[in-house]
Short mmCIF file of C-alpha atoms in Angstrom, two decimals:
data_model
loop_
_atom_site.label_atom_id
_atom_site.label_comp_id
_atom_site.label_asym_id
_atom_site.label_seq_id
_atom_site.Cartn_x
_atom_site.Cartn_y
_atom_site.Cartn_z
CA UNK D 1 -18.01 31.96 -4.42
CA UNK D 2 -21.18 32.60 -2.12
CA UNK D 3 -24.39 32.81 -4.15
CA UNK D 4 -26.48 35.94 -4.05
CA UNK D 5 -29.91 35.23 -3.20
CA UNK D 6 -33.09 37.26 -4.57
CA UNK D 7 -35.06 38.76 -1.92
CA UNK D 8 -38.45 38.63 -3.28
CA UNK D 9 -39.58 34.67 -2.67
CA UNK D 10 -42.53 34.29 -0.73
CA UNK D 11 -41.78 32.77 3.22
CA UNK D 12 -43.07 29.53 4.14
CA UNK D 13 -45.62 29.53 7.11
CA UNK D 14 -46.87 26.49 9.13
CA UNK D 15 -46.29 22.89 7.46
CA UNK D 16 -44.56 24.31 4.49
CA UNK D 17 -41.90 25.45 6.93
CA UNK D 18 -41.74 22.44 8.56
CA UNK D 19 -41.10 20.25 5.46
CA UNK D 20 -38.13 22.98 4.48
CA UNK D 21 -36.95 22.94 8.39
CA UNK D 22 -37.00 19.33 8.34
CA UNK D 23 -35.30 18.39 4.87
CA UNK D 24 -31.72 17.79 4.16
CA UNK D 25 -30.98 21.34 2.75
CA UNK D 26 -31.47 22.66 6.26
CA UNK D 27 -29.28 21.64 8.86
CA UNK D 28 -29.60 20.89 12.78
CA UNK D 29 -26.87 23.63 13.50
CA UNK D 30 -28.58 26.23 10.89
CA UNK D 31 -31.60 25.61 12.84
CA UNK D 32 -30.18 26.35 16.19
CA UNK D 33 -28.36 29.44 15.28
CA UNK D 34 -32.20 30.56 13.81
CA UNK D 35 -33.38 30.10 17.52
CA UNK D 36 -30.37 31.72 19.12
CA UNK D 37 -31.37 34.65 16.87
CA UNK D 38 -34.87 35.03 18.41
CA UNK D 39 -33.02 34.62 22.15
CA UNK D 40 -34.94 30.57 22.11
CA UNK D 41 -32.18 28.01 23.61
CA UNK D 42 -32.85 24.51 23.50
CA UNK D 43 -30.93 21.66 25.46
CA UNK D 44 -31.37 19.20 22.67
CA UNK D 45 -30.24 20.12 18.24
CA UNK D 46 -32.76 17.30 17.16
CA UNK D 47 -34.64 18.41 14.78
CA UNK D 48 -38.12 16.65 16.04
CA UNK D 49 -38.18 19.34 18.94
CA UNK D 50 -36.09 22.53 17.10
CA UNK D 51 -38.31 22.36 14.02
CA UNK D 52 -41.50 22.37 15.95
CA UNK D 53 -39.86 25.31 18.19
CA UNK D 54 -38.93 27.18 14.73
CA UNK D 55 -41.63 26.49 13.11
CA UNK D 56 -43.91 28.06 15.80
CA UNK D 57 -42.19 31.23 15.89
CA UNK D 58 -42.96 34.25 13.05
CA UNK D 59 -39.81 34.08 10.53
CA UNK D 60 -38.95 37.58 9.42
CA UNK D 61 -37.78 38.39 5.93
CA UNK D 62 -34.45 38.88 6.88
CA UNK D 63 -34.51 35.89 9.33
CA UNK D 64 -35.43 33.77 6.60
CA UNK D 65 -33.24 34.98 3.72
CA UNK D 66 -30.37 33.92 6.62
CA UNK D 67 -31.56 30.75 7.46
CA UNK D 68 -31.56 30.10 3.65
CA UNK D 69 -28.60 31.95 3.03
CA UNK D 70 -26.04 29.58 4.96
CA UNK D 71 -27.99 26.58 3.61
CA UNK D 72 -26.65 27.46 0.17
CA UNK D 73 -23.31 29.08 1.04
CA UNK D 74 -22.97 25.78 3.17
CA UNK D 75 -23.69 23.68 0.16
CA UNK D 76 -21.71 26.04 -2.32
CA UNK D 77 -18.24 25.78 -0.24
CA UNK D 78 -15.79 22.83 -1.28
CA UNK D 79 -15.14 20.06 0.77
CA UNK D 80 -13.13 17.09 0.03
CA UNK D 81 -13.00 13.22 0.55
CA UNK D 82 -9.70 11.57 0.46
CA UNK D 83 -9.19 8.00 -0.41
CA UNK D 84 -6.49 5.48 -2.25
CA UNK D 85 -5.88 2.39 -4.64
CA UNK D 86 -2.92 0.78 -4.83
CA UNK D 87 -0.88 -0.43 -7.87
CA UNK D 88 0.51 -3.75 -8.93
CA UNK D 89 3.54 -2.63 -10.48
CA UNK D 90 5.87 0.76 -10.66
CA UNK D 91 5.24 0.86 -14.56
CA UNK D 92 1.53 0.46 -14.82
CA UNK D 93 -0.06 2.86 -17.23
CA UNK D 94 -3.26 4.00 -15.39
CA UNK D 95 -3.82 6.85 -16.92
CA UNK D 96 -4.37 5.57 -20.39
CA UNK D 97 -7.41 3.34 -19.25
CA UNK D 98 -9.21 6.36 -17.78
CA UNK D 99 -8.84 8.46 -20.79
CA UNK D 100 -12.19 6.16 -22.27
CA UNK D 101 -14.01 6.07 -19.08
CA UNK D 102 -16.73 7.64 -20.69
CA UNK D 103 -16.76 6.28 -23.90
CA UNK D 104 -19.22 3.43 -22.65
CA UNK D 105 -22.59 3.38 -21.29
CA UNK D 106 -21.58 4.99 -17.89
CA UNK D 107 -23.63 8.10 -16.65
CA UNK D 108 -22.80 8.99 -13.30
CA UNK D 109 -26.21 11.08 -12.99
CA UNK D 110 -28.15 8.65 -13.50
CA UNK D 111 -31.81 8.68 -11.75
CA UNK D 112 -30.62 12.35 -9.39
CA UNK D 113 -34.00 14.22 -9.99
CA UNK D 114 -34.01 17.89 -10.75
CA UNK D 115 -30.70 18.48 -11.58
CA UNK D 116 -29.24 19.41 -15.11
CA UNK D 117 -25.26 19.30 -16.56
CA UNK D 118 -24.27 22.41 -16.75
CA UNK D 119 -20.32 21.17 -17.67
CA UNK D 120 -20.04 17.19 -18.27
CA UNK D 121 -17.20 15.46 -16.64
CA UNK D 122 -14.33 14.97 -18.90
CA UNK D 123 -10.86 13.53 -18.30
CA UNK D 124 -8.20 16.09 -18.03
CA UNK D 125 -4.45 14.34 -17.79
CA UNK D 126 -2.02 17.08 -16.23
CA UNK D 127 0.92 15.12 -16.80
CA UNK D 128 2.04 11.53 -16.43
CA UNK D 129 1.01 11.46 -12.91
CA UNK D 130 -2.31 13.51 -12.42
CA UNK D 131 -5.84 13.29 -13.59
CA UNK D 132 -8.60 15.09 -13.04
CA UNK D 133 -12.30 14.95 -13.82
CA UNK D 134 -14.20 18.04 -13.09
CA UNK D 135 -17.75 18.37 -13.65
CA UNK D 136 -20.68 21.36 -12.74
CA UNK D 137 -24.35 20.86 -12.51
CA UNK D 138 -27.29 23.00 -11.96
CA UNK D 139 -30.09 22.11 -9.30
CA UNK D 140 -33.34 23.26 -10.18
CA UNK D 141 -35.59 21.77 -7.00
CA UNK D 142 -34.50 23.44 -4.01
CA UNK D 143 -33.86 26.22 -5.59
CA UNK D 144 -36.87 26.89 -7.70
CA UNK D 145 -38.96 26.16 -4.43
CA UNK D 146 -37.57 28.43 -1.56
CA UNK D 147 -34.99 31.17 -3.65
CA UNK D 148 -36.61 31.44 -6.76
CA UNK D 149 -33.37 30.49 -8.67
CA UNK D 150 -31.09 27.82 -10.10
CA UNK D 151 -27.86 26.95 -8.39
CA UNK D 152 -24.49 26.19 -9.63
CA UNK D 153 -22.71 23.70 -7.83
CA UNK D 154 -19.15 22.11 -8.81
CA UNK D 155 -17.03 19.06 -8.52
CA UNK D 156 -14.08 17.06 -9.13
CA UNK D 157 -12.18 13.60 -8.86
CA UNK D 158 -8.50 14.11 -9.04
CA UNK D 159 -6.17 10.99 -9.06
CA UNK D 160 -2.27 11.39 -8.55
CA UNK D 161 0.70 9.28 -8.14
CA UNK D 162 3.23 10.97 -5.48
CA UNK D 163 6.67 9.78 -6.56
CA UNK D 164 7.56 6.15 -7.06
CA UNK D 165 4.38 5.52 -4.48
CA UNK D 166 2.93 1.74 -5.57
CA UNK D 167 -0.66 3.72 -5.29
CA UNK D 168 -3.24 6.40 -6.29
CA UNK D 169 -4.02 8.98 -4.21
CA UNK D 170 -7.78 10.16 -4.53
CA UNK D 171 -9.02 13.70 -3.63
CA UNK D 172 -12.99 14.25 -4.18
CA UNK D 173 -14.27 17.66 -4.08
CA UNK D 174 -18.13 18.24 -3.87
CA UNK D 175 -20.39 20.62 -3.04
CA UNK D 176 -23.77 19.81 -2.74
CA UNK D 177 -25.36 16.23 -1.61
CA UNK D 178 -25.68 15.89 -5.53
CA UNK D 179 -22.10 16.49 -6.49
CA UNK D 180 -21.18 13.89 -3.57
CA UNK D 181 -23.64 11.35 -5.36
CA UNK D 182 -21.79 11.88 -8.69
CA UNK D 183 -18.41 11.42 -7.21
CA UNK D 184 -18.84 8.48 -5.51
CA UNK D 185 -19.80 7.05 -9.03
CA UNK D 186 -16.82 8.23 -10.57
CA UNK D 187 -14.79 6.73 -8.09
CA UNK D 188 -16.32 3.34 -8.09
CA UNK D 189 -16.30 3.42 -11.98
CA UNK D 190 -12.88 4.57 -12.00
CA UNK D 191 -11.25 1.74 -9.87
CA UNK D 192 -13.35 -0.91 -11.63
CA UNK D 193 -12.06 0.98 -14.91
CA UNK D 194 -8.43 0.32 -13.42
CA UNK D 195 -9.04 -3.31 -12.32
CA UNK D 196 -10.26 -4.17 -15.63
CA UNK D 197 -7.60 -3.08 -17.31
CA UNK D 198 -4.60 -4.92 -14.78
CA UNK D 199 -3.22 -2.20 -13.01
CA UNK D 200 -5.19 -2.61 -9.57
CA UNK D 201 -6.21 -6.14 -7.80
CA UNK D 202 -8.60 -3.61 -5.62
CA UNK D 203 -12.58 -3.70 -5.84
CA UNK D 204 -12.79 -0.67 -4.16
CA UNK D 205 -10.41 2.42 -2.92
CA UNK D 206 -9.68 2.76 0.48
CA UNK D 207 -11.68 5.05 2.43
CA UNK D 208 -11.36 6.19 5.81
CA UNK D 209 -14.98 5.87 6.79
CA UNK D 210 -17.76 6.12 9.99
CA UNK D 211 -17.49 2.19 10.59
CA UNK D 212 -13.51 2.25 10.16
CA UNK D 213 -13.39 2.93 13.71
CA UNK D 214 -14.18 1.30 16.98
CA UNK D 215 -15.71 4.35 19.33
CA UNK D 216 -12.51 4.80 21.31
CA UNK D 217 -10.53 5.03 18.23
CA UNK D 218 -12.67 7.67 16.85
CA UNK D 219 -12.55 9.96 19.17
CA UNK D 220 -8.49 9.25 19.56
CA UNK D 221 -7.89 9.65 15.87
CA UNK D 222 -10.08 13.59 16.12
CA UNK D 223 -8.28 14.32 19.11
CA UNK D 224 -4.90 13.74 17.73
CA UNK D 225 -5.71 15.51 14.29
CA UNK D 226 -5.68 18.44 16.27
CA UNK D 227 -1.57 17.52 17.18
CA UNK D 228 -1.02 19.46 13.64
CA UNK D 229 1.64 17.62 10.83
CA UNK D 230 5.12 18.53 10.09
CA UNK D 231 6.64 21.76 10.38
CA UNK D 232 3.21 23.37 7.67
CA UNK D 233 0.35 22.71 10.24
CA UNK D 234 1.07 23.88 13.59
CA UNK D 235 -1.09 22.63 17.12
CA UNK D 236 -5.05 23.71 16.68
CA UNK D 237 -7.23 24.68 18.64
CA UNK D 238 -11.26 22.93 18.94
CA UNK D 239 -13.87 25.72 18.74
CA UNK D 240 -16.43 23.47 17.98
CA UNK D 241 -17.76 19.86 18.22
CA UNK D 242 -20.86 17.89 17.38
CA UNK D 243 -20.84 14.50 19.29
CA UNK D 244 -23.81 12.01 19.64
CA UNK D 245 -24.56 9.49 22.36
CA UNK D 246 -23.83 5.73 21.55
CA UNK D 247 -27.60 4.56 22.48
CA UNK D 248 -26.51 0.65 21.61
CA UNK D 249 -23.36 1.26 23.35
CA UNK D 250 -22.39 0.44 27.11
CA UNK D 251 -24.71 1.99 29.69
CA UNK D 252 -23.01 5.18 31.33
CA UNK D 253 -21.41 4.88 34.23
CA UNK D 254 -22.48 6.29 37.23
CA UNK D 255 -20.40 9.35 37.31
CA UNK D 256 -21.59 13.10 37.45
CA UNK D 257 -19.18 14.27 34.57
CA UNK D 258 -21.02 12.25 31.96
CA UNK D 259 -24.38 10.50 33.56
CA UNK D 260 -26.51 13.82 32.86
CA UNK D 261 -26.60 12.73 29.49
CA UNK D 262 -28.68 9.82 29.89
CA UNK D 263 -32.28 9.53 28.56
CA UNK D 264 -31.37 13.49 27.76
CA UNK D 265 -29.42 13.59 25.03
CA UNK D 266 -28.94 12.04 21.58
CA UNK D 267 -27.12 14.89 19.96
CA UNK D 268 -24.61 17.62 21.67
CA UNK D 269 -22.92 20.64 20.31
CA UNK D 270 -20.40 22.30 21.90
CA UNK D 271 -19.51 25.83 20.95
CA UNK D 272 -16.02 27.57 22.82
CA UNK D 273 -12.50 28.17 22.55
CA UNK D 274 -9.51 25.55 23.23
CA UNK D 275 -11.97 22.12 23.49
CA UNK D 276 -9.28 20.21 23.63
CA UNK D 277 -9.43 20.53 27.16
CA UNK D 278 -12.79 19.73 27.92
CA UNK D 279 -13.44 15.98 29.70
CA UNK D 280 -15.25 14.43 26.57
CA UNK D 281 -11.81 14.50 25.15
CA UNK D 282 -9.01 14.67 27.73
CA UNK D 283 -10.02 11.48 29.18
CA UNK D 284 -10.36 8.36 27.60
CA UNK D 285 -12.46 6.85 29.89
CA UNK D 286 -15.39 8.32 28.41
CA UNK D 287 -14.71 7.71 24.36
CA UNK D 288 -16.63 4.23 24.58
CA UNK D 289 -20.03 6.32 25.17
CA UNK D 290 -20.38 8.38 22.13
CA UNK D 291 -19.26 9.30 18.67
CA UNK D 292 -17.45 12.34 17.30
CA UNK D 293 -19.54 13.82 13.83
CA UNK D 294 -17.95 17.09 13.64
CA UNK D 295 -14.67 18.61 15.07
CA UNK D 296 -14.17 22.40 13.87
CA UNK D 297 -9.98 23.19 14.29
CA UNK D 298 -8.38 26.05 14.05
CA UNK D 299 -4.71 25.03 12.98
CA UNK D 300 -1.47 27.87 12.39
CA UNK D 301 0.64 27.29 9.80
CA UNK D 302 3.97 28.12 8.16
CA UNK D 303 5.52 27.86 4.52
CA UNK D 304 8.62 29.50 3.82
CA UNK D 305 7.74 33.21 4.42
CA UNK D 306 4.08 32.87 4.60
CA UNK D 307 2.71 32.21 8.10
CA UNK D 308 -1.19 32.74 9.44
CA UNK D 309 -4.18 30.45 10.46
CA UNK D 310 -6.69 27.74 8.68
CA UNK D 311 -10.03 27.09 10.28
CA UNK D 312 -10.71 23.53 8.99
CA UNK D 313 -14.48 21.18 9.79
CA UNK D 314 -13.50 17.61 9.59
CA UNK D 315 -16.31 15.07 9.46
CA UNK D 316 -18.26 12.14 8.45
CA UNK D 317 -20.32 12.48 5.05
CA UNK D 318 -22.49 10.54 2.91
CA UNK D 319 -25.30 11.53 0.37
CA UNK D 320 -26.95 7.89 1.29
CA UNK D 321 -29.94 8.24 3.72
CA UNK D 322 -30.74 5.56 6.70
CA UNK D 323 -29.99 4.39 9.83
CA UNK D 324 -27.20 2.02 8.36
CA UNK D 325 -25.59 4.72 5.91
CA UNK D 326 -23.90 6.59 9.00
CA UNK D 327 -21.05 3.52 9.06
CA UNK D 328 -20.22 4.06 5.43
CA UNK D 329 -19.92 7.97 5.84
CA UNK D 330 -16.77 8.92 4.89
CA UNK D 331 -14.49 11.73 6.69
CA UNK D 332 -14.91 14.96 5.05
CA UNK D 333 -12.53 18.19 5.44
CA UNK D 334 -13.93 21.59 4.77
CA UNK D 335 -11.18 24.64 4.33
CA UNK D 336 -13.48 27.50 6.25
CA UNK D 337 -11.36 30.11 6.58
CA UNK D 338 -7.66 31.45 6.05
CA UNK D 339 -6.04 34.33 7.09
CA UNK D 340 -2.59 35.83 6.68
CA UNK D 341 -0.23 37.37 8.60
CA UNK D 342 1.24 39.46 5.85
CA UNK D 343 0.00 40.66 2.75
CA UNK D 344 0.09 38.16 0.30
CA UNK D 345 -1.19 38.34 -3.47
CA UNK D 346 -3.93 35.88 -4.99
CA UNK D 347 -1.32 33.60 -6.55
CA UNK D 348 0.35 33.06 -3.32
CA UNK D 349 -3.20 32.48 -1.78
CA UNK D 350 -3.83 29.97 -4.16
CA UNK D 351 -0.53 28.47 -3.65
CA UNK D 352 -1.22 28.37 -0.18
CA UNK D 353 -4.94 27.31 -0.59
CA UNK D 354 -3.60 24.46 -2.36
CA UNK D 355 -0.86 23.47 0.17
CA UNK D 356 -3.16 23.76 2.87
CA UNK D 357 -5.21 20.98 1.46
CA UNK D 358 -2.44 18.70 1.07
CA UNK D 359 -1.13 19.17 4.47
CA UNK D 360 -4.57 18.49 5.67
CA UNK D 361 -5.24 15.18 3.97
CA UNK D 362 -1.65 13.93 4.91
CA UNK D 363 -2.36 14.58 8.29
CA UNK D 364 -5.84 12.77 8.31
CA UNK D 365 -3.61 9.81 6.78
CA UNK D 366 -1.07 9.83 9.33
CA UNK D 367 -3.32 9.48 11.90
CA UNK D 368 -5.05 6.59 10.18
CA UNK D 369 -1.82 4.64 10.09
CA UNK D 370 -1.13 5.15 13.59
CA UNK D 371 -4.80 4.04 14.82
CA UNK D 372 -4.64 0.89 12.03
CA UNK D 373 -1.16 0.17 12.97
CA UNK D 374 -2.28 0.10 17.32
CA UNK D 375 -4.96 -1.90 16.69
CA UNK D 376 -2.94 -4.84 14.91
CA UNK D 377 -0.32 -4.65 18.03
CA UNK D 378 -3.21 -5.35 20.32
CA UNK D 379 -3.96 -8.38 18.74
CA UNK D 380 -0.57 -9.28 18.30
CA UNK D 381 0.38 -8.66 21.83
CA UNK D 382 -3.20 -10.33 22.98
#
């Protein structure tokens, strides 16, 4: 649900706006869209020259309340992390073993300033083969500072078993950088939970994550997520990419499709229709020179008598900060929009909502496979 803002908070001016522009709540593509607005185009989304360009420019009221506006609705929506364990045996009882994971000492919000429990975590067993441990907290920094309000902001670790599958499948919802923070925990507490106790030989799930790839791979896996899954998620269609240049990768070639970028650009995005077709990711001879952060996809899809479209933003995500947290970023999905092409009612749209995110994470896993399963019949074959 997006979160009303008040409208009577005073607007930064000068350096104060420059340590709001240039702070994690405030994203480079919230940033550009601000400059856009005031007809100001830059070649470049880093924040060292948009801020200063932003920052320089007279923000009015309604200006600001937008800028701030899809910060929080960014941070308020859902988006999910997808990650597995696997079992030792068919019969292992895993879900008694989490029902006291927080009968010890653990507190997954440990040391995360300005933030107060609004809901605690608690285990929630729906059925033999499903848990879930949702959780809601209120943050009192950002919010106090720049909207004159507190903020709600939800999330949830839910564990299944599909079938007579010998593992877990993990689904972590978060919303803000916080509620990532907090999930992670519960993760890592809940496989060492399950080690502990026999049913896993795992120290950690597996994650599909930034350094999981070579640069050629990356780029092959986002361009054939967009190849849809089954008979549910039909072909999609890239409206919009974020890519960054490899600086401590191979020196571009000399070739006028690609050399422009050099000593130019560090970050690109690319907004249009049908991106698929664009060079960066028809042809593979130029995957080796930069890395994919953000693919936007708009997918069709079909179930039973219910057909329309799914917008979905697949990415890389961490709440760590540093040059070396980018390779343990793990891929995100975001569900942005859904429309139907009949008239459906809400349970049907949740239904759907539901399905849609199932579909989605199977396909990311697919893919996975395929890229895991090439690379170990290249070194076979070398």
């Amino acid at each position: 649900m997006k979160q009303i803002l008040e409208s009577n908070y005073t607007i930064p001016l000068g350096s104060e706006l420059r340590v709001l522009l240039n702070s994690e709540h405030i994203s480079y593509g919230e940033i550009h869209l601000a400059l856009k607005a005031k007809g100001i185009f830059s070649g470049s989304n880093d924040k060292s020259i948009t801020v200063p360009l932003l920052s320089a420019t007279l923000l009015t009221p309604s200006g600001y309340s937008a800028l701030i506006e899809a910060s929080v609705d960014r941070d308020s929506k859902p988006k999910v992390k997808v990650s597995s364990l696997d079992l030792v045996d068919s019969a292992s009882d895993w879900v008694t073993p989490l029902k006291q994971l927080f009968e010890s000492e653990f507190n997954p919000f440990a040391n995360i300033e300005n933030v107060e429990v609004l809901d605690s975590p608690g285990v929630i067993v729906d059925g033999k083969n499903k848990v879930r441990i949702p959780f809601s907290i209120v943050r009192k920094d950002f919010s106090k500072d720049w909207t004159q309000r507190e903020l709600r902001f939800d999330g949830e670790v839910a564990i299944e078993r599909l079938g007579g599958n010998l593992k877990l499948d993990f689904s972590s919802t978060h919303s803000s950088k916080e509620t990532e923070i907090v999930n992670r925990r519960m993760t890592a507490q809940i496989t060492k939970t399950l080690k502990e106790s026999g049913v896993t030989q795992n120290e950690k799930e597996r994650r599909i994550t930034f350094d999981s790839f070579t640069n050629i791979e990356r780029v092959r896996f986002f361009k054939r997520l967009t190849g849809g899954h089954g008979r549910f998620i039909k072909k999609g269609s890239v409206s919009d990419m974020e890519i960054n240049r490899d600086t401590s990768g191979p020196s571009l070639p000399d070739d006028p499709q690609i050399s422009w970028m050099k000593h130019t650009v560090k970050r690109l995005k690319i907004d249009g229709e049908k991106l698929n077709d664009i060079f960066l990711i028809s042809d593979e001879k130029y995957y080796d020179y930069y890395h994919v952060q953000r693919m936007d996809v708009t997918f069709g899809f079909a179930s039973a008598a219910n057909t329309g479209e799914f917008k979905a933003s697949l990415f890389f995500s961490t709440p760590s900060r540093g040059d070396l947290a980018k390779n343990d970023a793990e891929l995100t999905f975001e569900i942005l929009k859904i429309t139907h092409d009949h008239k459906v009612n809400s349970d049907a749209k949740r239904e759907l909502s539901t399905e849609i995110g199932k579909q989605v994470r199977l396909l990311i896993e697919t893919e996975f496979e395929k890229i895991v399963a090439e690379r170990i019949t290249d070194k076979t074959a070398a």
